[in-house]
PDB file of C-alpha atoms and ligand atoms in Angstrom:
ATOM      1  CA  MET A   1      21.770  11.870  -9.517  1.00 52.00           C
ATOM      2  CA  ILE A   2      19.693   9.042  -7.980  1.00 57.00           C
ATOM      3  CA  GLU A   3      20.266   8.916  -4.197  1.00 78.00           C
ATOM      4  CA  ASN A   4      18.368   5.714  -3.436  1.00 86.00           C
ATOM      5  CA  PRO A   5      20.848   2.926  -4.354  1.00 87.00           C
ATOM      6  CA  LEU A   6      17.900   0.624  -5.045  1.00 93.00           C
ATOM      7  CA  HIS A   7      15.940   3.126  -7.135  1.00 94.00           C
ATOM      8  CA  PRO A   8      14.149   1.282  -9.959  1.00 96.00           C
ATOM      9  CA  ALA A   9      15.787   3.652 -12.458  1.00 95.00           C
ATOM     10  CA  SER A  10      19.142   2.077 -11.496  1.00 94.00           C
ATOM     11  CA  LEU A  11      17.731  -1.342 -12.437  1.00 96.00           C
ATOM     12  CA  VAL A  12      16.732  -0.395 -15.991  1.00 96.00           C
ATOM     13  CA  ALA A  13      20.208  -1.383 -17.270  1.00 95.00           C
ATOM     14  CA  ILE A  14      19.724  -4.970 -16.005  1.00 96.00           C
ATOM     15  CA  GLY A  15      15.964  -5.354 -16.602  1.00 97.00           C
ATOM     16  CA  LEU A  16      13.076  -4.909 -19.005  1.00 97.00           C
ATOM     17  CA  VAL A  17      10.687  -1.959 -18.890  1.00 98.00           C
ATOM     18  CA  ARG A  18       6.958  -2.674 -19.299  1.00 98.00           C
ATOM     19  CA  ALA A  19       4.038  -0.267 -19.479  1.00 98.00           C
ATOM     20  CA  LEU A  20       0.799  -1.626 -17.982  1.00 98.00           C
ATOM     21  CA  PRO A  21      -2.709  -0.166 -18.170  1.00 98.00           C
ATOM     22  CA  ARG A  22      -4.821   0.658 -15.132  1.00 96.00           C
ATOM     23  CA  ARG A  23      -6.238  -2.290 -13.145  1.00 94.00           C
ATOM     24  CA  THR A  24      -3.792  -4.865 -14.526  1.00 97.00           C
ATOM     25  CA  VAL A  25      -2.932  -7.753 -12.183  1.00 97.00           C
ATOM     26  CA  VAL A  26       0.878  -7.956 -12.283  1.00 98.00           C
ATOM     27  CA  PHE A  27       0.833 -11.312 -10.489  1.00 97.00           C
ATOM     28  CA  GLN A  28      -1.339 -13.195  -8.031  1.00 96.00           C
ATOM     29  CA  GLU A  29      -0.728 -14.654  -4.610  1.00 95.00           C
ATOM     30  CA  GLY A  30       0.568 -18.216  -5.067  1.00 95.00           C
ATOM     31  CA  ASP A  31       2.105 -17.631  -8.521  1.00 96.00           C
ATOM     32  CA  VAL A  32       5.600 -19.016  -8.893  1.00 95.00           C
ATOM     33  CA  SER A  33       7.978 -16.659 -10.680  1.00 92.00           C
ATOM     34  CA  ASP A  34      11.386 -15.258  -9.977  1.00 93.00           C
ATOM     35  CA  GLN A  35      11.270 -11.653 -11.071  1.00 97.00           C
ATOM     36  CA  ILE A  36      11.734  -8.551  -8.968  1.00 98.00           C
ATOM     37  CA  TYR A  37       9.863  -5.376  -9.934  1.00 98.00           C
ATOM     38  CA  GLY A  38      10.549  -1.670  -9.571  1.00 98.00           C
ATOM     39  CA  VAL A  39       7.957   1.089 -10.014  1.00 98.00           C
ATOM     40  CA  LEU A  40       9.115   3.765 -12.465  1.00 97.00           C
ATOM     41  CA  SER A  41       5.724   5.485 -12.543  1.00 97.00           C
ATOM     42  CA  GLY A  42       2.124   4.894 -11.464  1.00 96.00           C
ATOM     43  CA  ARG A  43       0.453   3.549  -8.346  1.00 93.00           C
ATOM     44  CA  LEU A  44      -0.194  -0.092  -7.434  1.00 95.00           C
ATOM     45  CA  LYS A  45      -1.741  -1.966  -4.542  1.00 92.00           C
ATOM     46  CA  VAL A  46      -0.504  -5.083  -2.741  1.00 93.00           C
ATOM     47  CA  TYR A  47      -3.452  -7.149  -1.502  1.00 91.00           C
ATOM     48  CA  LEU A  48      -4.789 -10.518  -0.419  1.00 90.00           C
ATOM     49  CA  SER A  49      -8.195 -11.738  -1.595  1.00 89.00           C
ATOM     50  CA  ASP A  50     -10.371 -14.785  -0.977  1.00 84.00           C
ATOM     51  CA  ALA A  51     -12.677 -16.833  -3.216  1.00 83.00           C
ATOM     52  CA  ASP A  52     -15.648 -14.563  -2.336  1.00 79.00           C
ATOM     53  CA  GLY A  53     -13.779 -11.518  -3.646  1.00 78.00           C
ATOM     54  CA  ARG A  54     -13.170 -10.092  -0.163  1.00 79.00           C
ATOM     55  CA  GLU A  55      -9.912  -8.223  -0.097  1.00 83.00           C
ATOM     56  CA  ILE A  56      -7.440  -6.709   2.325  1.00 82.00           C
ATOM     57  CA  ALA A  57      -4.912  -4.146   1.111  1.00 83.00           C
ATOM     58  CA  LEU A  58      -1.430  -4.594   2.565  1.00 86.00           C
ATOM     59  CA  ASP A  59       0.315  -1.625   0.973  1.00 86.00           C
ATOM     60  CA  LEU A  60       0.184   0.970  -1.765  1.00 86.00           C
ATOM     61  CA  LEU A  61       3.227   1.301  -3.996  1.00 92.00           C
ATOM     62  CA  GLY A  62       4.449   4.290  -5.978  1.00 93.00           C
ATOM     63  CA  PRO A  63       7.443   5.463  -8.023  1.00 95.00           C
ATOM     64  CA  GLY A  64      10.818   4.498  -6.543  1.00 95.00           C
ATOM     65  CA  GLN A  65       9.557   1.361  -4.804  1.00 95.00           C
ATOM     66  CA  ILE A  66      10.542  -2.292  -5.275  1.00 97.00           C
ATOM     67  CA  PHE A  67       8.222  -5.290  -4.979  1.00 98.00           C
ATOM     68  CA  GLY A  68       8.328  -9.018  -5.586  1.00 97.00           C
ATOM     69  CA  GLU A  69      11.509  -9.243  -3.489  1.00 97.00           C
ATOM     70  CA  MET A  70      10.037 -12.001  -1.288  1.00 95.00           C
ATOM     71  CA  SER A  71      10.386 -14.413  -4.232  1.00 93.00           C
ATOM     72  CA  LEU A  72      14.143 -14.250  -3.578  1.00 94.00           C
ATOM     73  CA  ASP A  73      13.627 -17.260  -1.282  1.00 93.00           C
ATOM     74  CA  GLY A  74      12.147 -19.297  -4.158  1.00 93.00           C
ATOM     75  CA  GLN A  75       8.659 -19.431  -2.569  1.00 94.00           C
ATOM     76  CA  PRO A  76       5.404 -18.530  -4.379  1.00 96.00           C
ATOM     77  CA  ARG A  77       4.169 -14.928  -4.362  1.00 97.00           C
ATOM     78  CA  SER A  78       2.961 -13.971  -0.881  1.00 95.00           C
ATOM     79  CA  ALA A  79       0.358 -11.482  -2.165  1.00 95.00           C
ATOM     80  CA  SER A  80      -1.202 -10.120  -5.364  1.00 96.00           C
ATOM     81  CA  VAL A  81      -0.267  -6.812  -6.968  1.00 97.00           C
ATOM     82  CA  MET A  82      -2.495  -4.717  -9.256  1.00 96.00           C
ATOM     83  CA  THR A  83      -1.980  -1.363 -10.983  1.00 96.00           C
ATOM     84  CA  LEU A  84      -4.374   1.378  -9.813  1.00 92.00           C
ATOM     85  CA  GLU A  85      -3.398   3.644 -12.702  1.00 93.00           C
ATOM     86  CA  PRO A  86      -1.244   3.244 -15.851  1.00 96.00           C
ATOM     87  CA  ALA A  87       2.205   2.203 -14.635  1.00 97.00           C
ATOM     88  CA  ARG A  88       5.726   1.664 -15.941  1.00 98.00           C
ATOM     89  CA  LEU A  89       7.635  -1.112 -14.241  1.00 98.00           C
ATOM     90  CA  VAL A  90      11.175  -2.406 -14.540  1.00 98.00           C
ATOM     91  CA  ILE A  91      11.369  -6.200 -14.290  1.00 98.00           C
ATOM     92  CA  VAL A  92      14.597  -7.923 -13.280  1.00 98.00           C
ATOM     93  CA  GLN A  93      15.356 -11.667 -13.211  1.00 97.00           C
ATOM     94  CA  ARG A  94      16.301 -13.042  -9.778  1.00 96.00           C
ATOM     95  CA  GLN A  95      19.882 -13.912 -10.769  1.00 96.00           C
ATOM     96  CA  ALA A  96      20.554 -10.471 -12.275  1.00 97.00           C
ATOM     97  CA  PHE A  97      19.047  -8.867  -9.160  1.00 97.00           C
ATOM     98  CA  THR A  98      21.161 -10.878  -6.709  1.00 97.00           C
ATOM     99  CA  ASP A  99      24.281 -10.144  -8.814  1.00 97.00           C
ATOM    100  CA  TYR A 100      23.366  -6.458  -8.598  1.00 96.00           C
ATOM    101  CA  LEU A 101      22.976  -6.675  -4.803  1.00 96.00           C
ATOM    102  CA  ALA A 102      26.310  -8.479  -4.466  1.00 96.00           C
ATOM    103  CA  ALA A 103      28.031  -5.683  -6.397  1.00 96.00           C
ATOM    104  CA  ASN A 104      26.186  -2.894  -4.518  1.00 95.00           C
ATOM    105  CA  PRO A 105      26.191  -3.342  -0.727  1.00 95.00           C
ATOM    106  CA  ALA A 106      24.301  -0.046  -0.338  1.00 95.00           C
ATOM    107  CA  ALA A 107      21.487  -1.504  -2.469  1.00 96.00           C
ATOM    108  CA  SER A 108      21.353  -4.592  -0.205  1.00 96.00           C
ATOM    109  CA  LEU A 109      21.002  -2.327   2.822  1.00 96.00           C
ATOM    110  CA  ALA A 110      18.252  -0.336   1.064  1.00 95.00           C
ATOM    111  CA  LEU A 111      16.400  -3.601   0.343  1.00 96.00           C
ATOM    112  CA  LEU A 112      16.742  -4.608   3.999  1.00 96.00           C
ATOM    113  CA  MET A 113      15.243  -1.237   5.012  1.00 95.00           C
ATOM    114  CA  THR A 114      12.322  -1.851   2.656  1.00 94.00           C
ATOM    115  CA  VAL A 115      11.683  -5.260   4.195  1.00 95.00           C
ATOM    116  CA  ILE A 116      11.921  -3.763   7.712  1.00 95.00           C
ATOM    117  CA  ARG A 117       9.397  -1.033   6.828  1.00 91.00           C
ATOM    118  CA  ARG A 118       7.001  -3.673   5.456  1.00 90.00           C
ATOM    119  CA  ALA A 119       7.391  -5.813   8.584  1.00 91.00           C
ATOM    120  CA  ARG A 120       6.637  -2.760  10.756  1.00 89.00           C
ATOM    121  CA  ASN A 121       3.507  -1.939   8.743  1.00 83.00           C
ATOM    122  CA  LEU A 122       2.377  -5.528   8.978  1.00 84.00           C
ATOM    123  CA  THR A 123       2.874  -5.542  12.757  1.00 84.00           C
ATOM    124  CA  GLY A 124       0.714  -2.418  12.962  1.00 79.00           C
ATOM    125  CA  LEU A 125      -1.934  -3.999  10.726  1.00 79.00           C
ATOM    126  CA  ALA A 126      -1.951  -7.250  12.736  1.00 79.00           C
ATOM    127  CA  GLY A 127      -2.273  -5.255  15.957  1.00 79.00           C
ATOM    128  CA  SER A 128      -5.140  -3.147  14.705  1.00 76.00           C
ATOM    129  CA  LEU A 129      -7.024  -6.117  13.199  1.00 75.00           C
ATOM    130  CA  ALA A 130      -6.685  -8.026  16.460  1.00 76.00           C
ATOM    131  CA  LEU A 131      -7.093  -5.242  18.995  1.00 74.00           C
ATOM    132  CA  LEU A 132      -9.311  -2.544  17.494  1.00 83.00           C
ATOM    133  CA  ASP A 133     -12.999  -2.716  16.616  1.00 88.00           C
ATOM    134  CA  VAL A 134     -14.125  -1.794  13.115  1.00 90.00           C
ATOM    135  CA  TYR A 135     -14.612   1.905  13.986  1.00 89.00           C
ATOM    136  CA  GLY A 136     -11.087   2.037  15.414  1.00 89.00           C
ATOM    137  CA  ARG A 137      -9.654   0.376  12.317  1.00 90.00           C
ATOM    138  CA  VAL A 138     -11.367   2.835   9.975  1.00 92.00           C
ATOM    139  CA  VAL A 139     -10.174   5.782  12.088  1.00 90.00           C
ATOM    140  CA  ARG A 140      -6.650   4.359  12.178  1.00 89.00           C
ATOM    141  CA  THR A 141      -6.701   3.908   8.379  1.00 91.00           C
ATOM    142  CA  LEU A 142      -7.853   7.517   7.904  1.00 92.00           C
ATOM    143  CA  THR A 143      -5.268   9.012  10.254  1.00 89.00           C
ATOM    144  CA  LEU A 144      -2.438   7.011   8.651  1.00 88.00           C
ATOM    145  CA  ALA A 145      -3.471   8.137   5.164  1.00 88.00           C
ATOM    146  CA  ALA A 146      -4.117  11.815   6.023  1.00 89.00           C
ATOM    147  CA  SER A 147      -1.488  14.465   5.464  1.00 88.00           C
ATOM    148  CA  ARG A 148      -1.223  17.775   7.273  1.00 85.00           C
ATOM    149  CA  ASP A 149      -1.457  20.874   5.104  1.00 82.00           C
ATOM    150  CA  ALA A 150      -2.636  24.467   5.452  1.00 79.00           C
ATOM    151  CA  ALA A 151      -6.283  23.321   5.592  1.00 77.00           C
ATOM    152  CA  GLY A 152      -5.629  20.756   8.352  1.00 82.00           C
ATOM    153  CA  LEU A 153      -5.592  16.946   8.238  1.00 88.00           C
ATOM    154  CA  THR A 154      -6.560  16.125   4.656  1.00 90.00           C
ATOM    155  CA  LEU A 155      -7.309  12.749   3.110  1.00 89.00           C
ATOM    156  CA  PRO A 156      -5.807  11.880  -0.302  1.00 85.00           C
ATOM    157  CA  ASP A 157      -8.205  12.911  -3.129  1.00 80.00           C
ATOM    158  CA  ARG A 158      -8.392   9.521  -4.731  1.00 78.00           C
ATOM    159  CA  MET A 159      -9.031   7.407  -1.639  1.00 85.00           C
ATOM    160  CA  THR A 160     -12.303   5.547  -2.240  1.00 88.00           C
ATOM    161  CA  HIS A 161     -14.554   3.950   0.387  1.00 91.00           C
ATOM    162  CA  GLN A 162     -13.566   0.599  -1.148  1.00 89.00           C
ATOM    163  CA  GLU A 163      -9.864   1.339  -0.593  1.00 88.00           C
ATOM    164  CA  ILE A 164     -10.471   2.430   3.003  1.00 91.00           C
ATOM    165  CA  ALA A 165     -12.502  -0.756   3.573  1.00 91.00           C
ATOM    166  CA  ALA A 166      -9.768  -2.969   2.139  1.00 88.00           C
ATOM    167  CA  ARG A 167      -7.130  -1.345   4.338  1.00 87.00           C
ATOM    168  CA  ALA A 168      -9.286  -1.503   7.458  1.00 89.00           C
ATOM    169  CA  GLY A 169     -10.406  -5.098   6.913  1.00 87.00           C
ATOM    170  CA  THR A 170     -14.117  -4.269   6.600  1.00 88.00           C
ATOM    171  CA  THR A 171     -16.804  -3.661   3.956  1.00 89.00           C
ATOM    172  CA  ARG A 172     -17.469  -0.591   1.796  1.00 90.00           C
ATOM    173  CA  GLU A 173     -20.957  -0.308   3.313  1.00 91.00           C
ATOM    174  CA  MET A 174     -19.524  -0.218   6.845  1.00 91.00           C
ATOM    175  CA  VAL A 175     -17.013   2.478   5.821  1.00 93.00           C
ATOM    176  CA  SER A 176     -19.806   4.598   4.300  1.00 93.00           C
ATOM    177  CA  ARG A 177     -21.822   4.251   7.520  1.00 90.00           C
ATOM    178  CA  ILE A 178     -18.897   5.188   9.749  1.00 91.00           C
ATOM    179  CA  LEU A 179     -17.922   8.152   7.551  1.00 92.00           C
ATOM    180  CA  SER A 180     -21.451   9.522   7.610  1.00 90.00           C
ATOM    181  CA  ASP A 181     -21.551   9.115  11.429  1.00 87.00           C
ATOM    182  CA  MET A 182     -18.220  10.957  11.614  1.00 89.00           C
ATOM    183  CA  ARG A 183     -19.608  13.706   9.369  1.00 89.00           C
ATOM    184  CA  ALA A 184     -22.729  14.013  11.495  1.00 84.00           C
ATOM    185  CA  SER A 185     -20.636  14.382  14.655  1.00 82.00           C
ATOM    186  CA  GLY A 186     -18.267  16.917  13.061  1.00 84.00           C
ATOM    187  CA  LEU A 187     -15.206  14.628  13.098  1.00 87.00           C
ATOM    188  CA  LEU A 188     -15.000  14.825   9.332  1.00 90.00           C
ATOM    189  CA  ARG A 189     -16.036  17.506   6.856  1.00 90.00           C
ATOM    190  CA  ILE A 190     -15.931  18.003   3.102  1.00 87.00           C
ATOM    191  CA  GLU A 191     -14.671  21.373   1.886  1.00 85.00           C
ATOM    192  CA  ALA A 192     -14.193  22.244  -1.788  1.00 82.00           C
ATOM    193  CA  GLY A 193     -14.187  18.530  -2.639  1.00 81.00           C
ATOM    194  CA  ARG A 194     -11.521  17.746  -0.013  1.00 86.00           C
ATOM    195  CA  THR A 195     -12.122  15.520   2.994  1.00 89.00           C
ATOM    196  CA  LEU A 196     -10.756  16.988   6.227  1.00 90.00           C
ATOM    197  CA  LEU A 197     -10.402  15.207   9.551  1.00 90.00           C
ATOM    198  CA  HIS A 198     -10.946  17.009  12.842  1.00 87.00           C
ATOM    199  CA  GLU A 199      -7.920  17.003  15.171  1.00 81.00           C
ATOM    200  CA  ALA A 200     -10.060  15.159  17.738  1.00 78.00           C
ATOM    201  CA  VAL A 201      -9.995  12.100  15.446  1.00 78.00           C
ATOM    202  CA  VAL A 202      -6.265  11.740  16.035  1.00 71.00           C
ATOM    203  CA  GLU A 203      -6.767  12.023  19.800  1.00 63.00           C
ATOM    204  CA  ARG A 204      -9.566   9.438  19.689  1.00 56.00           C
ATOM    205  CA  ASP A 205      -7.492   7.051  17.602  1.00 60.00           C
ATOM    206  CA  ASP A 206      -6.265   5.284  20.730  1.00 50.00           C
ATOM    207  CA  ALA A 207      -9.652   5.191  22.439  1.00 46.00           C
ATOM    208  CA  ALA A 208     -12.153   4.415  19.707  1.00 46.00           C
ATOM    209  CA  PRO A 209     -15.776   4.021  20.769  1.00 44.00           C
ATOM    210  CA  ALA A 210     -17.732   0.902  19.808  1.00 41.00           C
ATOM    211  CA  PRO A 211     -19.573   1.205  16.433  1.00 40.00           C
TER     212      PRO A 211
HETATM  213  P1  CMP B   1       6.446 -11.512  -3.340  1.00 50.13           P
HETATM  214  O1  CMP B   1       6.012 -12.428  -2.268  1.00 50.13           O
HETATM  215  O2  CMP B   1       7.479 -11.980  -4.301  1.00 50.13           O
HETATM  216  O3  CMP B   1       5.142 -11.082  -4.171  1.00 50.13           O
HETATM  217  C1  CMP B   1       4.176 -10.288  -3.490  1.00 50.13           C
HETATM  218  C2  CMP B   1       4.865  -9.029  -3.044  1.00 50.13           C
HETATM  219  O4  CMP B   1       4.055  -8.148  -2.311  1.00 50.13           O
HETATM  220  C3  CMP B   1       5.985  -9.395  -2.048  1.00 50.13           C
HETATM  221  O5  CMP B   1       6.967 -10.115  -2.712  1.00 50.13           O
HETATM  222  C4  CMP B   1       6.326  -8.037  -1.518  1.00 50.13           C
HETATM  223  O6  CMP B   1       7.058  -7.289  -2.451  1.00 50.13           O
HETATM  224  C5  CMP B   1       4.915  -7.438  -1.432  1.00 50.13           C
HETATM  225  N1  CMP B   1       4.369  -7.654  -0.082  1.00 50.13           N
HETATM  226  C6  CMP B   1       3.971  -8.795   0.498  1.00 50.13           C
HETATM  227  N2  CMP B   1       3.516  -8.585   1.742  1.00 50.13           N
HETATM  228  C7  CMP B   1       3.610  -7.274   1.954  1.00 50.13           C
HETATM  229  C8  CMP B   1       3.286  -6.418   3.053  1.00 50.13           C
HETATM  230  N3  CMP B   1       2.762  -6.901   4.174  1.00 50.13           N
HETATM  231  N4  CMP B   1       3.548  -5.106   2.922  1.00 50.13           N
HETATM  232  C9  CMP B   1       4.063  -4.616   1.789  1.00 50.13           C
HETATM  233  N5  CMP B   1       4.371  -5.364   0.711  1.00 50.13           N
HETATM  234  C10 CMP B   1       4.162  -6.671   0.790  1.00 50.13           C
END
């Protein structure tokens, strides 16, 4: 049984399923279209980019998540979305989606929760871009992405310096420099191919030193 009333699998009956290869742009910021998407499998990123190719990642999406819901107001896409690995998406037309919401109040509430979570993340991102220096932003990005397991605070295997840079609003070169400083000072170590953060990084997150 699917517990999430807005699980993409529940939308398959009213949508189309598409398989996309890795690094496919699903749509770009500014595009006008009225489809809502659900992730059946794979990972995608939501990002903004400028003409010079600089990019800031807003969110990472995975199975069970919905995106493209902001087009419900008829405005152009607020951000771009790209697959990071082969993905299967369900695509639903706006009218079919709003009919589905009208018939399923629990799904409307689940969508509202999604929008609230995104607004919270964005508030955190705006705060850290405005209030933290680049070192603080990189540390904040690492601590948000790390998960606690038997080995300690571990970063996801596939997180590249480019991804960290995009999330922290800086360059790949700056991330590499900061990570090697952190390694040199023992705040970060690599063990059996896994990147582990020292507990002190979490404590320092609120009081980051200047780069
Ligand atoms: P839409 O504007 O239709 O197209 C881009 C999508 O990216 C948007 O709908 C949301 O689904 C998603 N999106 C936009 N901004 C954010 C954000 N700050 N955090 C997470 N997802 C977002």
